[in-house]
Coordinates of C-alpha atoms in Angstrom, one line a residue:
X87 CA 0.0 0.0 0.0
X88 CA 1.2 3.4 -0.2
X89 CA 3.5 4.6 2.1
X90 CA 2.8 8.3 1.9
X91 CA -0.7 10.2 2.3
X92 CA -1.1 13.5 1.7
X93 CA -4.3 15.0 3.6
X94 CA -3.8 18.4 2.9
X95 CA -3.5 21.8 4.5
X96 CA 0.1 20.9 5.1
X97 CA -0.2 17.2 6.8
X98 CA 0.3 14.2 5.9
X99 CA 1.2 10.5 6.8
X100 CA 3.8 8.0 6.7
X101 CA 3.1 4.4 7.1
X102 CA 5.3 3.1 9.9
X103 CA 5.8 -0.8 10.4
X104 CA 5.4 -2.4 13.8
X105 CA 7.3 -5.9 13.7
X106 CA 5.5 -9.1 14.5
X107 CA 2.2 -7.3 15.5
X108 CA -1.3 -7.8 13.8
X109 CA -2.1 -3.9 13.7
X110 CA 0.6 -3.8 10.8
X111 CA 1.6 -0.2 11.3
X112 CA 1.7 3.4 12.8
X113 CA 0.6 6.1 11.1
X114 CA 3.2 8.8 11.9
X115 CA 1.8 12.2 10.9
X116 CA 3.8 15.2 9.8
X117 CA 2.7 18.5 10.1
X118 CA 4.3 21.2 8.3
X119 CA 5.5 24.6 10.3
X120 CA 6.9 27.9 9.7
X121 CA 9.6 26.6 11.9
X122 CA 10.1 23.4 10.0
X123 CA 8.1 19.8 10.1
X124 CA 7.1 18.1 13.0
X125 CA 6.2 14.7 13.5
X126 CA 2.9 13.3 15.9
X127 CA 4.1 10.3 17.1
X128 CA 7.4 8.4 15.4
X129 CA 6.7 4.7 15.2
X130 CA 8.6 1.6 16.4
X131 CA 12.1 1.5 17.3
X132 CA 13.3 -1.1 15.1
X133 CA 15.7 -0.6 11.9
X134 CA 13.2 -1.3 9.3
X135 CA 10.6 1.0 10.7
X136 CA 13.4 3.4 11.3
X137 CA 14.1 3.3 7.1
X138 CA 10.6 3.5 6.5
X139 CA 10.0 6.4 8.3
X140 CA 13.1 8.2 6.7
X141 CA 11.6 6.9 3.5
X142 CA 8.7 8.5 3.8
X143 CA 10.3 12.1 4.8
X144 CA 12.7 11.1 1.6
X145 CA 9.4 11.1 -0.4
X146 CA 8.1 14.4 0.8
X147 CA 11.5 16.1 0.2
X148 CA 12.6 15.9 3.5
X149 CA 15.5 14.8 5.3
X150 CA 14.8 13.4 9.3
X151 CA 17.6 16.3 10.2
X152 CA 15.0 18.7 9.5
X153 CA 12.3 17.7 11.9
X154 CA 11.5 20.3 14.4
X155 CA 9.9 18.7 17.2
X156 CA 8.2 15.4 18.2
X157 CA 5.2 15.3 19.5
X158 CA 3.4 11.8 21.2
X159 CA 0.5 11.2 22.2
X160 CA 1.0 8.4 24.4
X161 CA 4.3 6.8 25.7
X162 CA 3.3 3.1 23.5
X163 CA 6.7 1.8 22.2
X164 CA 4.9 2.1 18.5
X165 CA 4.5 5.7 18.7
X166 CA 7.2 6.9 21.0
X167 CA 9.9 3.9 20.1
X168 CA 11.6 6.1 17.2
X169 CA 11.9 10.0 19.3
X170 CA 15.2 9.4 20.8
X171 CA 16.7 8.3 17.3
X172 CA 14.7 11.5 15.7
X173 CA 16.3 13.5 18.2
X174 CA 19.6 12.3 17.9
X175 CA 19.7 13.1 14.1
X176 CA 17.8 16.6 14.3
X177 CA 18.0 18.5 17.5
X178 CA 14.4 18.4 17.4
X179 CA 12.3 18.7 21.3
X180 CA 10.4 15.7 22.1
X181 CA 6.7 16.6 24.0
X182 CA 4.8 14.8 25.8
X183 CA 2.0 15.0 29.0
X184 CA 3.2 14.7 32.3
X185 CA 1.6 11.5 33.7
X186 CA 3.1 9.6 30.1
X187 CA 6.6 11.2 30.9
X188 CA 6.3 9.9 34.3
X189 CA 5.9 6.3 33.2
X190 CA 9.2 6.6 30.6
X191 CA 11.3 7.3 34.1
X192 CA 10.1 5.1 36.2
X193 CA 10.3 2.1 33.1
X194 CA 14.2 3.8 32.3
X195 CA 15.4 3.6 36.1
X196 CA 13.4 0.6 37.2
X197 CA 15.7 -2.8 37.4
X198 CA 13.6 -4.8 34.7
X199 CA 14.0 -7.4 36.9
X200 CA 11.0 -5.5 39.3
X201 CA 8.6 -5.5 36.8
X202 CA 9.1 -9.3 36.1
X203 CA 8.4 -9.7 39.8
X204 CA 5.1 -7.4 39.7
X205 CA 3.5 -8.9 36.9
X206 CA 4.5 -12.2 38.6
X207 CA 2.6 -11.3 41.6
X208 CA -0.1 -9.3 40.0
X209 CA -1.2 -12.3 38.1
X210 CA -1.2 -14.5 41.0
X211 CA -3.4 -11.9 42.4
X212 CA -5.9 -12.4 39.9
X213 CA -5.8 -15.7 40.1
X214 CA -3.7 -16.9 36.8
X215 CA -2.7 -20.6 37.1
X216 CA 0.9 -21.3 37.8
X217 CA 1.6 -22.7 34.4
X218 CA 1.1 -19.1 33.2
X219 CA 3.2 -17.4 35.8
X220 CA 5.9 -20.0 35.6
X221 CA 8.0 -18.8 32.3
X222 CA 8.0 -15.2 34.0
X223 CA 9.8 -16.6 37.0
X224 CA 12.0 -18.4 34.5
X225 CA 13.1 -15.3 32.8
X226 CA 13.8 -13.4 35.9
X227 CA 16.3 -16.0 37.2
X228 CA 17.9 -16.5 33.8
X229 CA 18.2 -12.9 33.7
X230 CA 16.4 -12.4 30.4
X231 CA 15.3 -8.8 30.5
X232 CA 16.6 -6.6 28.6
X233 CA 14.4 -7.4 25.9
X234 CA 11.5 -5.7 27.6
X235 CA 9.9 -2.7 25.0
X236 CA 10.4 1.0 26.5
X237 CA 14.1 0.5 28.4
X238 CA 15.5 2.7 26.3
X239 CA 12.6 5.2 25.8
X240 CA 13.2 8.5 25.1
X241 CA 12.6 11.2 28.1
X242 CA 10.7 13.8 26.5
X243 CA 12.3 17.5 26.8
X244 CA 9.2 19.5 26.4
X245 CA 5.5 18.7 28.5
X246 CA 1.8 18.6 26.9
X247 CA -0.4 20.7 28.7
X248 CA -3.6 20.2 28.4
X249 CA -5.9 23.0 27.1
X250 CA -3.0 24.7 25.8
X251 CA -1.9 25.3 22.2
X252 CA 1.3 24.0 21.3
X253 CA 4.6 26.2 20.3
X254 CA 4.0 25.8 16.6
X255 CA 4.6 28.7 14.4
X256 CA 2.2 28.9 12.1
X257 CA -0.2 26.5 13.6
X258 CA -2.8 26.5 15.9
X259 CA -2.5 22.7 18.0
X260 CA -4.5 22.2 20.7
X261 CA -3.7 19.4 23.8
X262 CA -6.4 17.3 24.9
X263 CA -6.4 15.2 27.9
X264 CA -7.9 11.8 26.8
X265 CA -6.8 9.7 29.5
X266 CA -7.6 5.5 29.1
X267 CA -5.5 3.4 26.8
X268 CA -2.3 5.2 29.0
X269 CA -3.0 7.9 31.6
X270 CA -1.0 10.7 29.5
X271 CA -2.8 9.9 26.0
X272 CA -3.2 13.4 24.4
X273 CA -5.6 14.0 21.3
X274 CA -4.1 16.9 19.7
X275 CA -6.9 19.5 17.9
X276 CA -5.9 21.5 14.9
X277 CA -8.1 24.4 15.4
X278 CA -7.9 24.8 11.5
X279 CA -10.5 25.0 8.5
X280 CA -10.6 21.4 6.9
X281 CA -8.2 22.1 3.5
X282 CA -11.3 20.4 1.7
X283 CA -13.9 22.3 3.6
X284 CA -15.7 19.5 5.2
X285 CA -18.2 20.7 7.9
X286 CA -16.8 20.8 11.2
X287 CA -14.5 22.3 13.7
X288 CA -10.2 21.7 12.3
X289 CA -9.4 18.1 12.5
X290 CA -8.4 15.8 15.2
X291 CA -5.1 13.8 15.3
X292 CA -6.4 11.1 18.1
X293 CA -3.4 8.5 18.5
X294 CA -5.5 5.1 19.6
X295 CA -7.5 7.3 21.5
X296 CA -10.4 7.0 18.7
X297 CA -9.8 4.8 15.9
X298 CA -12.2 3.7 13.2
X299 CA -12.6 0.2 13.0
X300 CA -10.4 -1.1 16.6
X301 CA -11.5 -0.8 19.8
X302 CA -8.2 0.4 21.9
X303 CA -7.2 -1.8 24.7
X304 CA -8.2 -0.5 27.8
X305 CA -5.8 -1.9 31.0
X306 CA -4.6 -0.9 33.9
X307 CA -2.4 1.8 34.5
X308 CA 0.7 -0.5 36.1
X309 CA 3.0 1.2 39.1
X310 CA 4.8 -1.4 41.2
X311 CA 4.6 1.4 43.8
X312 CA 1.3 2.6 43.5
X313 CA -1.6 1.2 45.4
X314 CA -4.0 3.8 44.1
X315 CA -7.1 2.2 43.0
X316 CA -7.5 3.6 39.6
X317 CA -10.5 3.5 36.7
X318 CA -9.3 3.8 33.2
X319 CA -12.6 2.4 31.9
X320 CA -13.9 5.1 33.4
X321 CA -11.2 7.7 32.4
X322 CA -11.9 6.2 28.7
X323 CA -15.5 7.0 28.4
X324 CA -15.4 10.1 29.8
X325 CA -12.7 11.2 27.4
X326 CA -14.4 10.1 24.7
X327 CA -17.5 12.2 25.5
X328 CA -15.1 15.1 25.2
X329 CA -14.0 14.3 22.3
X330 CA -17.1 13.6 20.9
X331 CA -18.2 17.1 21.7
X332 CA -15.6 18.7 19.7
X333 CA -17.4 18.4 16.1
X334 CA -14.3 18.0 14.4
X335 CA -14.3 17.3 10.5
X336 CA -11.8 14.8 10.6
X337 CA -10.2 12.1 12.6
X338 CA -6.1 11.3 11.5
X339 CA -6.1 8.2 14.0
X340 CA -2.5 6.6 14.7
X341 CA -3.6 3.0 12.7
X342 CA -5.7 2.3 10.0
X343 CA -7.2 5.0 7.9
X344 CA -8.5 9.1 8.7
X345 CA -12.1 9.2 8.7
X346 CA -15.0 11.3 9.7
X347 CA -18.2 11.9 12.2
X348 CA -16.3 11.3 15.2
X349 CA -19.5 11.7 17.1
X350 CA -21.0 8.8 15.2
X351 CA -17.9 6.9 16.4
X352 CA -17.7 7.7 19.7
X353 CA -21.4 6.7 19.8
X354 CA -20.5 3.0 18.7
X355 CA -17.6 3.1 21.3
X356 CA -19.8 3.8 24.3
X357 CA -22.8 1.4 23.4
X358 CA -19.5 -1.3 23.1
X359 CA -18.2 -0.4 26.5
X360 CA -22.2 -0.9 27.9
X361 CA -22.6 -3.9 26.0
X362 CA -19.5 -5.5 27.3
X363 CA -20.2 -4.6 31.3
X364 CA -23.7 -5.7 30.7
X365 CA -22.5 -9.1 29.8
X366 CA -19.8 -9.1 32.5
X367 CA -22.5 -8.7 35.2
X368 CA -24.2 -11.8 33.6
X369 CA -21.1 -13.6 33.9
X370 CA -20.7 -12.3 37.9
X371 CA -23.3 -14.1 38.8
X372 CA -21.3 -16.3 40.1
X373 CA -17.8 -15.4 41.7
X374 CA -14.8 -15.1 39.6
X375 CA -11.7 -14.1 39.3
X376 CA -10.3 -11.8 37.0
X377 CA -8.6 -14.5 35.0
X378 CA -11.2 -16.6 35.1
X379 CA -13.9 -13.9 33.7
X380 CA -11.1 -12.9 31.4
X381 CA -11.2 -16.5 29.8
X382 CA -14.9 -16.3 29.6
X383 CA -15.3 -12.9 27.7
X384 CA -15.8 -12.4 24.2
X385 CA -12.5 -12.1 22.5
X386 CA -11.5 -11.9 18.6
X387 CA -10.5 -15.6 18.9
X388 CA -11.6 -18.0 21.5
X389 CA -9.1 -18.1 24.4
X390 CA -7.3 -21.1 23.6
X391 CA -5.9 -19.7 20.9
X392 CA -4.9 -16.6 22.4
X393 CA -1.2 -15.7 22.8
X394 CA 0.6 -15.8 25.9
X395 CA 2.0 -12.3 26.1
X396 CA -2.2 -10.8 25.0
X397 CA -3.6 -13.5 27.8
X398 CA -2.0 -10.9 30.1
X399 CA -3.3 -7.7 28.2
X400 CA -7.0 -9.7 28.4
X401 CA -6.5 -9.9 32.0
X402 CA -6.0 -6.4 32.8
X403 CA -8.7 -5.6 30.8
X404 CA -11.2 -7.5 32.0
X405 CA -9.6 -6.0 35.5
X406 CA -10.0 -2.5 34.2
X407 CA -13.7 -3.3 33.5
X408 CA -14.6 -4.8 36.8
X409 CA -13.6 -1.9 38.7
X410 CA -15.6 0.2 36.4
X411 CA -18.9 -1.9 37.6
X412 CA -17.2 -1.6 41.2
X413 CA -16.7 1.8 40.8
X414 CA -20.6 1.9 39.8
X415 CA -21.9 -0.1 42.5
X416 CA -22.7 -3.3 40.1
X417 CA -20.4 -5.4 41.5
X418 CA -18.3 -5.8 44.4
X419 CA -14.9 -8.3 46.0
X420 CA -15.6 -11.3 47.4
X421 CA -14.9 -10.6 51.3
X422 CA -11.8 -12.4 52.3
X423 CA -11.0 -14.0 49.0
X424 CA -7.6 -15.4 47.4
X425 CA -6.9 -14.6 44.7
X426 CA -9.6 -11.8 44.9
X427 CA -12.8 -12.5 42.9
X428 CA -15.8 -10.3 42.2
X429 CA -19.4 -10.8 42.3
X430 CA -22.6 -9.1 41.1
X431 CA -24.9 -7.1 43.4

């Protein structure tokens, strides 16, 4: 497919591979400035993505030692993976919100080895069998860690603030707090008239925030040394209600393809989200745990023939939507249980 889309009014995108990974590719955007180009989001840090990506600039008459500034919407190693290396060849600033920033330091100066050990005891928390947990145990004592994505992440040099236009000459680039799939997502408005004049209000580059055709994955927020009960189900849907009220003209989503009526999107994401905790309270009828509800949910493949590494993403999601229902009163822990389990009330 072609590598290069042009989507006018000074933007385009580059197709970006991720390796190994059934979404394909990142769409990196680049947005022109009277300051020179800057890229929303960078792609995969991996050598072929890296040639792509300076393919595509090659295409657009560009070099990747003109690039102004980075700017990511979430800390993901397929949209952040590539900044440093950007960086490194341009001078350009890398930006990014505060709470995303915070997770690049603590993943940077963490031993690797501690978040081996967390998700070791965070899935015997939920009440994965010991088959599962085994092989994570086995790569912490054969000191197999340095494979982990994100070790080398970039630490941004410039911060997101939301409500605030960013320092773009030329541009007028709005930050919007859309906290869910990571607790710094940004959507980033461009409080511009669509270059083809579709109705609306600018267009809206919305990472994996709001996509067209994929529901983003929707976990936990993981800190070994946080005990903070948090809700990014609930985080999610509230941010998408903001961004539904926006009436942009255009989504430029960070996979698959730009599209428009955002609302009617965000519409289809919310019914989803009801849908899915409907049927999780049918399934609480009788106590579960986490892992145990997880194997029972609808998934895009049945769960034997789920990989080992996504069992773990199902997990936290199905996690992340029981404490939206415990959040709501619809369900509620098992007094006294181990690993904890939930039921209906």
């Amino acid at each position: 497919m072609t590598q290069v889309t042009e989507h006018g009014g000074g933007v385009w995108s580059l197709r970006v591979p991720i390796p190994d990974n059934p979404l394909g590719h990142t769409l990196v955007h680049v947005l022109d400035t009277d300051r020179g180009p800057v890229l929303v989001d960078t792609g995969w840090d991996d050598p072929a993505s890296w040639g792509e990506l300076t393919g595509g600039l090659d295409a657009l008459g560009l070099s990747v030692r003109e690039i102004h500034g980075v700017v990511i919407t979430h800390h993901h190693p397929d949209h952040h993976g590539l900044s440093g290396r950007v960086r490194e060849e341009s001078g350009a600033w890398i930006a990014m919100h505060a709470a995303d920033t915070a997770v690049v330091r603590r993943t940077r100066e963490s031993e690797p080895g501690t978040w081996f050990d967390y998700l070791a005891r965070k899935l015997a928390t939920v009440g994965a069998p010991e088959d599962h947990i085994a092989p994570l145990r086995a790569a912490r004592a054969a000191g197999r860690m340095r494979t982990l994505p994100g070790l080398r992440s970039a630490l941004p040099d410039r911060e997101i603030v939301p409500g605030e236009l960013l320092d773009l000459a030329g541009r007028r680039l709005r930050a919007i707090w859309t906290p869910g799939h990571t607790p710094g997502h940004v959507c980033l408005h461009l409080e511009e008239e669509h270059p083809s004049r579709l109705p609306g209000h600018g267009r809206l580059f919305s990472g994996d925030h709001l996509l067209p055709g994929i529901t983003p994955h929707i976990g936990l927020y993981e800190d070994p040394d946080d005990v903070t009960e948090t809700d990014p189900l609930g985080d999610y849907l509230d941010s998408l209600e903001r961004i539904g009220r926006l009436g942009v003209a255009e989504v430029l989503p960070a996979h698959q393809h730009a599209f428009a009526d955002a609302a009617g999107r965000v519409r289809e994401l919310l019914d989803h989200h009801e849908e899915r905790l409907t049927g999780l309270l049918a399934l609480l009828a009788t106590p579960l745990t986490p892992w145990q509800l997880a194997e029972r949910m609808e998934w895009n493949r049945p769960w034997e023939q789920i990989p080992y590494g996504s069992r773990n993403i199902a997990v936290s999601e199905a996690e992340a939507h029981v404490r939206r229902l415990v959040k709501l009163g619809r369900a509620e822990p098992v007094a006294g249980a181990d690993p904890v389990t939930y039921i209906a009330v």
